[in-house]
DNA sequence: GATGAATGAGGGTTCATTCAT
DNA sequence: TATGAATGAACCCTCATTCAT
């Protein structure tokens, strides 16, 4: 049992609450690991419980159902994305905006591979839980499309199909989460060795900018 | 029901065999649908059987086990890929070779979205069945990398990281299989409406060639 | 397909009938092997069919049910026994009668180990199919007991408990069928190497006669 | 319900544990009953569960698999035997040693008929689980054989084939477990009426000693 | 006669969840 | 809170048998 920290900076949590938070965190991590590997149907609460160091009844003390746990994680991805994957509104420079977008999307994939993969399993499974998400995503995409189309109309970038461009960026960045195993093997890395993020970002950004007819720096 | 061919000396199947072939085909399709949606663990033989119009014991008359059925499909993807995703050896023109590669990779994803997704679920699940595949894939990739590097050394294309380039192509094309649902929604298509493949190919090829510092036609 | 023998001694069988007989023999052998190893419940018709070189539906063309096949074999043991294990009525010499009995009982076990074991599995399983057999066996035993008791009364052999004596002979001889595997290992024989029957008979007979207070030859 | 012992420092089981022990005992008994009747393949976990007063999933809460349960019981026989069936090393008197051996072997058969029968079903089935046991049994037998042969060389008993003698004792004693049903019927006993053990031991011992050329007391 | 196919029951096992304690 | 136990459904698969052909 860890010692209670005397002056917890972010508000004094009771020991019990700390324990509860820690356990909830362990459950979250375990659930991400299992759902991202096997999808909703294929994941088992037993495996989640064991990974979190709990018994199955203990797990059900903290969560109410497998489905709710899954949806919580799924919504957590969606919320993370809706916050992160917006075009930087402080700039109107295609190069800057696109570079920043690529970087943020890749960062999310590399920082949250498990959550990213859960979204992928959901889409693979038909996206039945995404009914409410699609309109949001479509709207958010449309805003980006409109901006890109304006840039194109203003002659500031090549006349690409904006939607296709966004999907290509999505595909390339998501790949580093979904296909992490393959990426590591192809790059000759050990399974837990981190990839050279800056290198990837550089390659990716240059590739995208050139693909858009923009001269990288 | 297919027309009986009058004098097909070797192709003539007895009606029984025709039935068997048809059922095996239905099982294959059903298995692809279920495995690609839910992965190996999440897919149920009951669902596969029902989708194929069979009862569960009937299914086991045609297959020997869930695992074998899955592995058969998985190996079918791997074999399909090892045949399809090679650089065209008849040409040494980067533009031609890369364009052709992109086209083939995309064609496979669009023509076999289910099989493609099965591979994705396998990778998501950790790739435990891919032990024998990785060396083949690595070797095949290395050959492509070597060729690209030669082109770069000869000043015939931009100095990209060849491995990263190949992964980006993989990510972009695989996206049309794995994220088919999202692609349709983003493009405003009905779920079973086919996408405009030629348009995608054009956009994608141009994007890739420009990204490689090559002038598209 | 074997040639039909020209002058079949026991009546000319049509080729079909010969085939039928041969198949029935194969089924019988296969059934003995499976039932003797696994008992009635544990034996599977699939294994019997395969061992006989048939498919399951083919098997059912020749037999009507697993149960009937089993009972047929079981009754075949019972009939064999009721014929074989009677005291030689041509003699009234304890030594001769007992020696002959031991020899016949052992011969049966060694010549029909499979059938012998089927009876053992039946007894182990509770003997539910032996309802009609017990009275016969009891009566047959009683006759032997009466004879032995007469011999004892006449002072021609030691005062043994005749029933126990008979059970001991049963146990010792049956052992060579039921525990065939162990017998081979203990005697250092290969699994299919025949045991030295004459040696066993000699040891066994001497042992029994001495145990009955009779001087062996 | 057993009385709670007041101060039993190490023997005090919580009520829960008592319940668990009781259930495990019931499972053991039920498994012995079913396996000894039908062998490994023929026994069903459903029957075991019902006999133990459990449902099938409940049973799996206490055991991990049918196979493991079976092997546990089988090894329990083997261990029991390796402990029990040794020649009394405190004596060098053939009569005493053999008598004691017969008695112990018979006692085990009568006290543990179910376990004894499980071994028999295993041998009947081919003894595939006994690979590790045979060497032990052979060695243990060889020690007995050596001793008997010494006795014979010293002229202290008749020149029997020691291995055959041991098999005969095995067969006669094992008979009371394997053929319990028949024994009861032959002796005119009700199915659950105990047999007169002392009588059997006396008959058996006298029989064996005389058979070995030794004068019983 | 013999084959592919079908069927309904049951095999052993694991599932997510709930209930006492 | 946390644990052992229970529950009913569902898991994958095999069973003995029957039915067309």
CSV table of C-alpha atoms in Angstrom, one decimal, chain A residues 41-180:
chain,number,residue,atom,x,y,z
A,41,UNK,CA,-17.1,-9.0,-28.7
A,42,UNK,CA,-13.8,-10.7,-28.6
A,43,UNK,CA,-12.6,-9.0,-25.4
A,44,UNK,CA,-13.4,-10.8,-22.1
A,45,UNK,CA,-14.1,-9.2,-18.8
A,46,UNK,CA,-12.0,-12.0,-17.2
A,47,UNK,CA,-9.0,-10.9,-19.2
A,48,UNK,CA,-9.6,-7.2,-18.3
A,49,UNK,CA,-10.0,-8.1,-14.6
A,50,UNK,CA,-6.8,-10.1,-14.6
A,51,UNK,CA,-4.9,-7.5,-16.4
A,52,UNK,CA,-6.1,-4.9,-13.9
A,53,UNK,CA,-5.2,-7.2,-11.0
A,54,UNK,CA,-8.8,-7.8,-10.0
A,55,UNK,CA,-11.2,-10.6,-9.8
A,56,UNK,CA,-14.2,-10.5,-12.0
A,57,UNK,CA,-16.7,-9.7,-9.2
A,58,UNK,CA,-14.3,-6.9,-8.1
A,59,UNK,CA,-14.3,-5.5,-11.6
A,60,UNK,CA,-18.1,-5.4,-11.6
A,61,UNK,CA,-17.9,-3.4,-8.4
A,62,UNK,CA,-16.2,-0.6,-10.3
A,63,UNK,CA,-17.9,-0.9,-13.7
A,64,UNK,CA,-21.5,-1.6,-14.4
A,65,UNK,CA,-21.2,-3.6,-17.6
A,66,UNK,CA,-18.8,-4.5,-20.3
A,67,UNK,CA,-20.8,-2.5,-22.8
A,68,UNK,CA,-20.7,0.7,-20.7
A,69,UNK,CA,-16.9,0.3,-20.1
A,70,UNK,CA,-16.4,0.0,-23.8
A,71,UNK,CA,-18.6,2.9,-24.7
A,72,UNK,CA,-16.9,5.1,-22.2
A,73,UNK,CA,-13.5,4.3,-23.8
A,74,UNK,CA,-15.0,4.9,-27.3
A,75,UNK,CA,-16.4,8.2,-26.4
A,76,UNK,CA,-13.2,9.1,-24.8
A,77,UNK,CA,-11.5,8.7,-28.2
A,78,UNK,CA,-14.2,10.6,-29.9
A,79,UNK,CA,-13.9,13.5,-27.5
A,80,UNK,CA,-10.2,13.5,-27.7
A,81,UNK,CA,-10.4,13.7,-31.5
A,82,UNK,CA,-13.0,16.3,-31.7
A,83,UNK,CA,-10.7,18.4,-29.5
A,84,UNK,CA,-7.5,17.6,-31.2
A,85,UNK,CA,-8.2,17.4,-34.9
A,86,UNK,CA,-9.2,20.8,-35.7
A,87,UNK,CA,-7.4,23.1,-38.0
A,88,UNK,CA,-5.4,25.7,-36.2
A,89,UNK,CA,-7.6,28.8,-36.4
A,90,UNK,CA,-4.8,31.1,-35.6
A,91,UNK,CA,-3.3,30.7,-38.9
A,92,UNK,CA,-4.4,30.8,-42.5
A,93,UNK,CA,-1.2,29.4,-44.0
A,94,UNK,CA,-1.9,26.1,-45.6
A,95,UNK,CA,1.6,24.9,-44.9
A,96,UNK,CA,1.3,25.7,-41.2
A,97,UNK,CA,-2.2,24.4,-40.8
A,98,UNK,CA,-1.6,21.2,-42.6
A,99,UNK,CA,1.7,20.5,-40.9
A,100,UNK,CA,0.2,21.1,-37.5
A,101,UNK,CA,-2.7,18.9,-38.3
A,102,UNK,CA,-0.5,16.1,-39.5
A,103,UNK,CA,1.6,16.4,-36.4
A,104,UNK,CA,-1.4,16.4,-34.0
A,105,UNK,CA,-3.0,13.4,-35.7
A,106,UNK,CA,0.3,11.5,-35.6
A,107,UNK,CA,0.9,12.4,-32.0
A,108,UNK,CA,-2.4,11.2,-31.0
A,109,UNK,CA,-1.9,7.9,-32.7
A,110,UNK,CA,1.5,7.4,-31.2
A,111,UNK,CA,0.5,8.6,-27.7
A,112,UNK,CA,-2.8,6.7,-27.6
A,113,UNK,CA,-2.4,3.7,-29.8
A,114,UNK,CA,-4.8,1.6,-27.8
A,115,UNK,CA,-7.6,4.1,-27.9
A,116,UNK,CA,-6.9,4.7,-31.6
A,117,UNK,CA,-7.2,1.0,-32.2
A,118,UNK,CA,-10.4,0.7,-30.3
A,119,UNK,CA,-11.9,3.2,-32.7
A,120,UNK,CA,-10.6,1.1,-35.6
A,121,UNK,CA,-12.2,-2.1,-34.2
A,122,UNK,CA,-15.4,-0.2,-33.8
A,123,UNK,CA,-15.3,0.9,-37.4
A,124,UNK,CA,-14.3,-2.6,-38.5
A,125,UNK,CA,-17.2,-4.0,-36.6
A,126,UNK,CA,-19.6,-1.7,-38.5
A,127,UNK,CA,-19.6,1.4,-36.3
A,128,UNK,CA,-22.9,0.6,-34.7
A,129,UNK,CA,-21.9,2.8,-31.7
A,130,UNK,CA,-21.0,5.7,-33.8
A,131,UNK,CA,-24.4,6.9,-34.9
A,132,UNK,CA,-24.1,10.1,-32.9
A,133,UNK,CA,-20.5,10.6,-33.9
A,134,UNK,CA,-20.8,10.7,-37.7
A,135,UNK,CA,-22.7,13.9,-38.0
A,136,UNK,CA,-20.1,15.6,-35.8
A,137,UNK,CA,-17.3,14.1,-37.8
A,138,UNK,CA,-18.9,15.0,-41.1
A,139,UNK,CA,-19.4,18.6,-39.9
A,140,UNK,CA,-15.9,18.9,-38.7
A,141,UNK,CA,-14.6,17.5,-41.9
A,142,UNK,CA,-16.7,19.8,-43.9
A,143,UNK,CA,-15.1,22.8,-42.2
A,144,UNK,CA,-11.7,21.6,-43.1
A,145,UNK,CA,-12.8,20.9,-46.7
A,146,UNK,CA,-14.2,24.3,-47.0
A,147,UNK,CA,-11.0,25.9,-45.9
A,148,UNK,CA,-8.9,23.8,-48.2
A,149,UNK,CA,-11.2,24.6,-51.1
A,150,UNK,CA,-10.8,28.3,-50.3
A,151,UNK,CA,-7.1,27.9,-50.4
A,152,UNK,CA,-7.4,26.1,-53.7
A,153,UNK,CA,-9.7,28.8,-55.1
A,154,UNK,CA,-7.2,31.4,-54.0
A,155,UNK,CA,-4.4,29.5,-55.8
A,156,UNK,CA,-2.5,28.8,-52.6
A,157,UNK,CA,-2.3,25.1,-53.1
A,158,UNK,CA,-2.8,22.5,-55.7
A,159,UNK,CA,-6.4,21.5,-56.7
A,160,UNK,CA,-6.7,18.4,-54.6
A,161,UNK,CA,-9.9,16.7,-53.6
A,162,UNK,CA,-10.0,17.9,-50.1
A,163,UNK,CA,-12.0,15.0,-48.7
A,164,UNK,CA,-9.6,12.5,-50.2
A,165,UNK,CA,-6.6,14.5,-48.9
A,166,UNK,CA,-8.0,14.3,-45.4
A,167,UNK,CA,-8.7,10.6,-45.7
A,168,UNK,CA,-5.1,10.1,-46.9
A,169,UNK,CA,-3.7,11.9,-43.9
A,170,UNK,CA,-6.0,9.9,-41.7
A,171,UNK,CA,-4.9,6.7,-43.2
A,172,UNK,CA,-1.2,7.4,-43.0
A,173,UNK,CA,-1.3,8.6,-39.4
A,174,UNK,CA,-3.8,6.0,-38.1
A,175,UNK,CA,-1.5,3.4,-39.6
A,176,UNK,CA,1.1,4.0,-36.9
A,177,UNK,CA,-1.5,3.0,-34.3
A,178,UNK,CA,-3.4,0.2,-36.0
A,179,UNK,CA,-0.4,-1.4,-37.6
A,180,UNK,CA,2.1,-0.7,-34.8
